[in-house]
mmCIF file of C-alpha atoms in Angstrom:
data_model
loop_
_atom_site.group_PDB
_atom_site.id
_atom_site.type_symbol
_atom_site.label_atom_id
_atom_site.label_comp_id
_atom_site.label_asym_id
_atom_site.label_seq_id
_atom_site.Cartn_x
_atom_site.Cartn_y
_atom_site.Cartn_z
ATOM 1 C CA UNK A 1 -1.674 67.660 -34.481
ATOM 2 C CA UNK A 2 -4.348 65.707 -31.914
ATOM 3 C CA UNK A 3 -3.959 61.528 -32.701
ATOM 4 C CA UNK A 4 -7.003 61.031 -34.909
ATOM 5 C CA UNK A 5 -5.105 63.624 -36.836
ATOM 6 C CA UNK A 6 -2.554 62.013 -36.965
ATOM 7 C CA UNK A 7 -4.132 58.937 -38.270
ATOM 8 C CA UNK A 8 -5.761 60.356 -40.642
ATOM 9 C CA UNK A 9 -2.303 61.164 -42.348
ATOM 10 C CA UNK A 10 -0.704 57.361 -41.984
ATOM 11 C CA UNK A 11 -3.900 55.668 -43.917
ATOM 12 C CA UNK A 12 -3.446 58.283 -46.652
ATOM 13 C CA UNK A 13 -0.154 57.655 -46.497
ATOM 14 C CA UNK A 14 -0.121 54.345 -47.327
ATOM 15 C CA UNK A 15 -3.232 54.277 -49.748
ATOM 16 C CA UNK A 16 -0.862 56.252 -51.980
ATOM 17 C CA UNK A 17 2.065 54.110 -51.589
ATOM 18 C CA UNK A 18 0.123 51.422 -52.601
ATOM 19 C CA UNK A 19 -1.223 52.838 -55.143
ATOM 20 C CA UNK A 20 2.313 54.310 -56.729
ATOM 21 C CA UNK A 21 2.868 50.626 -55.875
ATOM 22 C CA UNK A 22 0.046 49.332 -58.211
ATOM 23 C CA UNK A 23 0.800 51.848 -61.101
ATOM 24 C CA UNK A 24 4.396 50.918 -61.550
ATOM 25 C CA UNK A 25 4.158 47.255 -61.319
ATOM 26 C CA UNK A 26 1.243 47.625 -63.247
ATOM 27 C CA UNK A 27 3.154 49.121 -66.003
ATOM 28 C CA UNK A 28 6.184 46.312 -65.571
ATOM 29 C CA UNK A 29 3.664 44.249 -65.959
ATOM 30 C CA UNK A 30 2.192 45.838 -69.276
ATOM 31 C CA UNK A 31 5.366 45.951 -70.239
ATOM 32 C CA UNK A 32 5.860 42.582 -70.058
ATOM 33 C CA UNK A 33 3.176 41.474 -72.500
ATOM 34 C CA UNK A 34 4.490 43.937 -74.694
ATOM 35 C CA UNK A 35 7.914 41.769 -75.193
ATOM 36 C CA UNK A 36 7.491 38.584 -74.196
ATOM 37 C CA UNK A 37 4.836 35.346 -75.326
ATOM 38 C CA UNK A 38 2.838 36.313 -71.614
ATOM 39 C CA UNK A 39 3.764 35.751 -68.870
ATOM 40 C CA UNK A 40 1.586 33.925 -65.649
ATOM 41 C CA UNK A 41 0.845 33.938 -62.171
ATOM 42 C CA UNK A 42 0.682 31.326 -59.468
ATOM 43 C CA UNK A 43 -0.084 30.271 -56.200
ATOM 44 C CA UNK A 44 1.877 27.521 -54.373
ATOM 45 C CA UNK A 45 0.401 25.717 -51.208
ATOM 46 C CA UNK A 46 3.297 24.890 -48.779
ATOM 47 C CA UNK A 47 3.751 25.280 -45.782
ATOM 48 C CA UNK A 48 6.033 28.917 -43.716
ATOM 49 C CA UNK A 49 8.970 27.038 -42.798
ATOM 50 C CA UNK A 50 9.639 24.624 -46.025
ATOM 51 C CA UNK A 51 8.670 28.205 -47.784
ATOM 52 C CA UNK A 52 11.732 29.471 -46.439
ATOM 53 C CA UNK A 53 14.261 26.559 -47.311
ATOM 54 C CA UNK A 54 12.664 27.142 -50.436
ATOM 55 C CA UNK A 55 13.624 30.862 -50.012
ATOM 56 C CA UNK A 56 17.040 30.520 -48.840
ATOM 57 C CA UNK A 57 17.970 27.581 -51.295
ATOM 58 C CA UNK A 58 16.514 29.952 -54.494
ATOM 59 C CA UNK A 59 14.420 26.577 -55.606
ATOM 60 C CA UNK A 60 10.887 25.943 -55.608
ATOM 61 C CA UNK A 61 9.639 22.730 -54.817
ATOM 62 C CA UNK A 62 5.500 21.951 -55.059
ATOM 63 C CA UNK A 63 3.493 18.596 -54.373
ATOM 64 C CA UNK A 64 5.925 17.231 -52.368
ATOM 65 C CA UNK A 65 8.055 16.795 -55.035
ATOM 66 C CA UNK A 66 6.105 15.956 -57.905
ATOM 67 C CA UNK A 67 7.175 16.646 -61.034
ATOM 68 C CA UNK A 68 3.780 18.130 -63.173
ATOM 69 C CA UNK A 69 3.299 21.443 -61.269
ATOM 70 C CA UNK A 70 6.203 22.787 -61.246
ATOM 71 C CA UNK A 71 6.160 21.781 -65.655
ATOM 72 C CA UNK A 72 3.222 23.743 -65.949
ATOM 73 C CA UNK A 73 5.877 27.479 -64.939
ATOM 74 C CA UNK A 74 7.296 28.679 -67.571
ATOM 75 C CA UNK A 75 10.500 31.116 -66.972
ATOM 76 C CA UNK A 76 9.437 34.742 -66.209
ATOM 77 C CA UNK A 77 5.885 33.379 -64.327
ATOM 78 C CA UNK A 78 5.286 34.756 -61.113
ATOM 79 C CA UNK A 79 5.241 32.380 -58.300
ATOM 80 C CA UNK A 80 3.008 33.595 -55.156
ATOM 81 C CA UNK A 81 3.561 31.004 -52.058
ATOM 82 C CA UNK A 82 0.286 30.354 -50.024
ATOM 83 C CA UNK A 83 0.751 28.772 -46.609
ATOM 84 C CA UNK A 84 -2.369 27.248 -44.695
ATOM 85 C CA UNK A 85 -0.216 26.389 -41.681
ATOM 86 C CA UNK A 86 3.587 27.622 -40.811
ATOM 87 C CA UNK A 87 4.861 23.752 -40.872
ATOM 88 C CA UNK A 88 3.534 20.763 -42.170
ATOM 89 C CA UNK A 89 3.590 18.708 -38.582
ATOM 90 C CA UNK A 90 0.981 19.952 -35.732
ATOM 91 C CA UNK A 91 2.042 23.351 -36.856
ATOM 92 C CA UNK A 92 0.078 26.424 -35.985
ATOM 93 C CA UNK A 93 -2.591 28.043 -38.695
ATOM 94 C CA UNK A 94 -1.468 30.846 -40.646
ATOM 95 C CA UNK A 95 -3.583 31.670 -44.033
ATOM 96 C CA UNK A 96 -0.663 34.107 -45.287
ATOM 97 C CA UNK A 97 0.809 34.733 -48.311
ATOM 98 C CA UNK A 98 4.658 34.524 -47.495
ATOM 99 C CA UNK A 99 6.991 34.645 -49.964
ATOM 100 C CA UNK A 100 6.956 35.691 -54.477
ATOM 101 C CA UNK A 101 9.409 35.250 -56.543
ATOM 102 C CA UNK A 102 10.340 34.723 -60.842
ATOM 103 C CA UNK A 103 10.797 31.502 -62.200
ATOM 104 C CA UNK A 104 14.074 32.029 -63.459
ATOM 105 C CA UNK A 105 14.557 29.431 -66.748
ATOM 106 C CA UNK A 106 12.785 25.895 -67.868
ATOM 107 C CA UNK A 107 14.942 23.759 -66.250
ATOM 108 C CA UNK A 108 12.813 20.868 -63.527
ATOM 109 C CA UNK A 109 15.789 18.858 -61.759
ATOM 110 C CA UNK A 110 15.673 16.633 -58.855
ATOM 111 C CA UNK A 111 17.696 17.562 -55.421
ATOM 112 C CA UNK A 112 18.313 14.573 -53.457
ATOM 113 C CA UNK A 113 17.559 14.491 -50.032
ATOM 114 C CA UNK A 114 17.600 10.817 -48.460
ATOM 115 C CA UNK A 115 17.618 7.915 -49.791
ATOM 116 C CA UNK A 116 13.662 8.168 -50.148
ATOM 117 C CA UNK A 117 12.690 10.939 -50.750
ATOM 118 C CA UNK A 118 14.910 13.026 -54.043
ATOM 119 C CA UNK A 119 11.763 15.719 -54.650
ATOM 120 C CA UNK A 120 11.371 17.570 -58.570
ATOM 121 C CA UNK A 121 12.210 21.473 -58.221
ATOM 122 C CA UNK A 122 12.637 24.891 -60.112
ATOM 123 C CA UNK A 123 15.213 28.054 -59.992
ATOM 124 C CA UNK A 124 13.462 30.573 -58.961
ATOM 125 C CA UNK A 125 14.850 34.215 -58.164
ATOM 126 C CA UNK A 126 13.225 35.656 -54.445
ATOM 127 C CA UNK A 127 11.971 38.946 -53.590
ATOM 128 C CA UNK A 128 12.238 40.798 -49.979
ATOM 129 C CA UNK A 129 8.596 40.976 -48.289
ATOM 130 C CA UNK A 130 5.828 40.613 -45.673
ATOM 131 C CA UNK A 131 3.767 38.462 -44.349
ATOM 132 C CA UNK A 132 0.067 39.231 -45.640
ATOM 133 C CA UNK A 133 -3.221 37.188 -44.436
ATOM 134 C CA UNK A 134 -5.678 36.148 -46.779
ATOM 135 C CA UNK A 135 -7.973 37.338 -44.098
ATOM 136 C CA UNK A 136 -6.569 41.448 -45.064
ATOM 137 C CA UNK A 137 -8.155 40.201 -49.384
ATOM 138 C CA UNK A 138 -10.670 37.715 -49.363
ATOM 139 C CA UNK A 139 -13.588 40.858 -49.920
ATOM 140 C CA UNK A 140 -10.692 41.869 -53.026
ATOM 141 C CA UNK A 141 -9.390 39.090 -54.707
ATOM 142 C CA UNK A 142 -12.265 37.788 -57.706
ATOM 143 C CA UNK A 143 -10.428 33.860 -56.592
ATOM 144 C CA UNK A 144 -12.168 34.384 -52.930
ATOM 145 C CA UNK A 145 -14.938 36.892 -53.134
ATOM 146 C CA UNK A 146 -18.403 36.612 -51.874
ATOM 147 C CA UNK A 147 -17.327 32.442 -50.917
ATOM 148 C CA UNK A 148 -17.271 31.158 -47.794
ATOM 149 C CA UNK A 149 -15.066 28.376 -48.754
ATOM 150 C CA UNK A 150 -12.126 30.027 -50.563
ATOM 151 C CA UNK A 151 -10.334 27.271 -49.357
ATOM 152 C CA UNK A 152 -11.521 24.695 -51.460
ATOM 153 C CA UNK A 153 -9.268 26.893 -53.995
ATOM 154 C CA UNK A 154 -6.135 25.745 -52.518
ATOM 155 C CA UNK A 155 -6.677 21.681 -52.400
ATOM 156 C CA UNK A 156 -3.898 20.187 -55.011
ATOM 157 C CA UNK A 157 -1.230 22.364 -53.598
ATOM 158 C CA UNK A 158 -0.964 24.862 -56.952
ATOM 159 C CA UNK A 159 -3.251 27.315 -58.947
ATOM 160 C CA UNK A 160 -3.385 30.081 -61.751
ATOM 161 C CA UNK A 161 -3.983 32.879 -60.996
ATOM 162 C CA UNK A 162 -5.613 36.773 -62.863
ATOM 163 C CA UNK A 163 -3.327 39.495 -63.528
ATOM 164 C CA UNK A 164 -5.390 41.051 -61.229
ATOM 165 C CA UNK A 165 -5.638 39.315 -58.230
ATOM 166 C CA UNK A 166 -1.918 38.907 -58.874
ATOM 167 C CA UNK A 167 -1.457 42.573 -58.264
ATOM 168 C CA UNK A 168 -3.235 42.811 -55.567
ATOM 169 C CA UNK A 169 -1.544 40.158 -53.439
ATOM 170 C CA UNK A 170 1.590 42.075 -54.703
ATOM 171 C CA UNK A 171 1.029 44.907 -53.873
ATOM 172 C CA UNK A 172 0.481 44.413 -50.577
ATOM 173 C CA UNK A 173 3.799 42.384 -50.324
ATOM 174 C CA UNK A 174 6.312 44.181 -51.411
ATOM 175 C CA UNK A 175 5.127 47.368 -51.171
ATOM 176 C CA UNK A 176 8.411 50.250 -52.169
ATOM 177 C CA UNK A 177 10.404 46.714 -52.391
ATOM 178 C CA UNK A 178 8.510 46.344 -55.956
ATOM 179 C CA UNK A 179 10.672 48.884 -57.734
ATOM 180 C CA UNK A 180 13.430 45.974 -57.271
ATOM 181 C CA UNK A 181 12.172 42.722 -58.704
ATOM 182 C CA UNK A 182 13.051 44.304 -62.628
ATOM 183 C CA UNK A 183 15.265 43.953 -64.712
ATOM 184 C CA UNK A 184 17.913 47.335 -65.520
ATOM 185 C CA UNK A 185 16.207 47.495 -69.871
ATOM 186 C CA UNK A 186 12.759 48.121 -67.540
ATOM 187 C CA UNK A 187 14.153 50.842 -65.647
ATOM 188 C CA UNK A 188 14.468 54.100 -68.100
ATOM 189 C CA UNK A 189 11.107 53.130 -69.329
ATOM 190 C CA UNK A 190 9.261 52.276 -65.888
ATOM 191 C CA UNK A 191 10.988 56.196 -64.122
ATOM 192 C CA UNK A 192 9.756 57.851 -68.187
ATOM 193 C CA UNK A 193 6.517 56.597 -66.742
ATOM 194 C CA UNK A 194 6.264 57.771 -62.857
ATOM 195 C CA UNK A 195 7.931 61.408 -64.461
ATOM 196 C CA UNK A 196 4.223 61.921 -66.424
ATOM 197 C CA UNK A 197 6.316 61.691 -69.431
ATOM 198 C CA UNK A 198 5.219 58.151 -70.391
ATOM 199 C CA UNK A 199 4.842 57.443 -74.531
#
């Protein structure tokens, strides 16, 4: 097998995996829509270094610790972090989606960082993922497609996105790991779907 054939085979395998992942995730969201009041999908704009702290601690902190953005989200909502830079002060340009998780409960609480900084936080279950450059998705997302000044959407630090955009970003970030994002109660229905026996 020559190098071109190997490249084509690898590209085909990646396409198949992404299609499988997208179908699985889409089906799981359909199940949720049937059983829940309807989850929503959000992007939080946070530097990568702060995202890392949030993932390690299992919390979300947005807009410099203000409470309003956190209260807009409900338990079960999905949150994707977009990081313009590696760090807030003098960091390198990153422009990538850096973490993905779900809001665990409806609790908004404060955390004492210092006498002058007591931010608000929410509990989040994060999932293993890879960073995805937004440049790779600009032409695919409803949010950014055909827009030269796409960064304007992220200026407020927190925004709701459409399900279609969430699926595209989540599939790119999670890959095969998407099947770890759902509780046991969905497993049997998911297996039936993937085996072609969906009712």
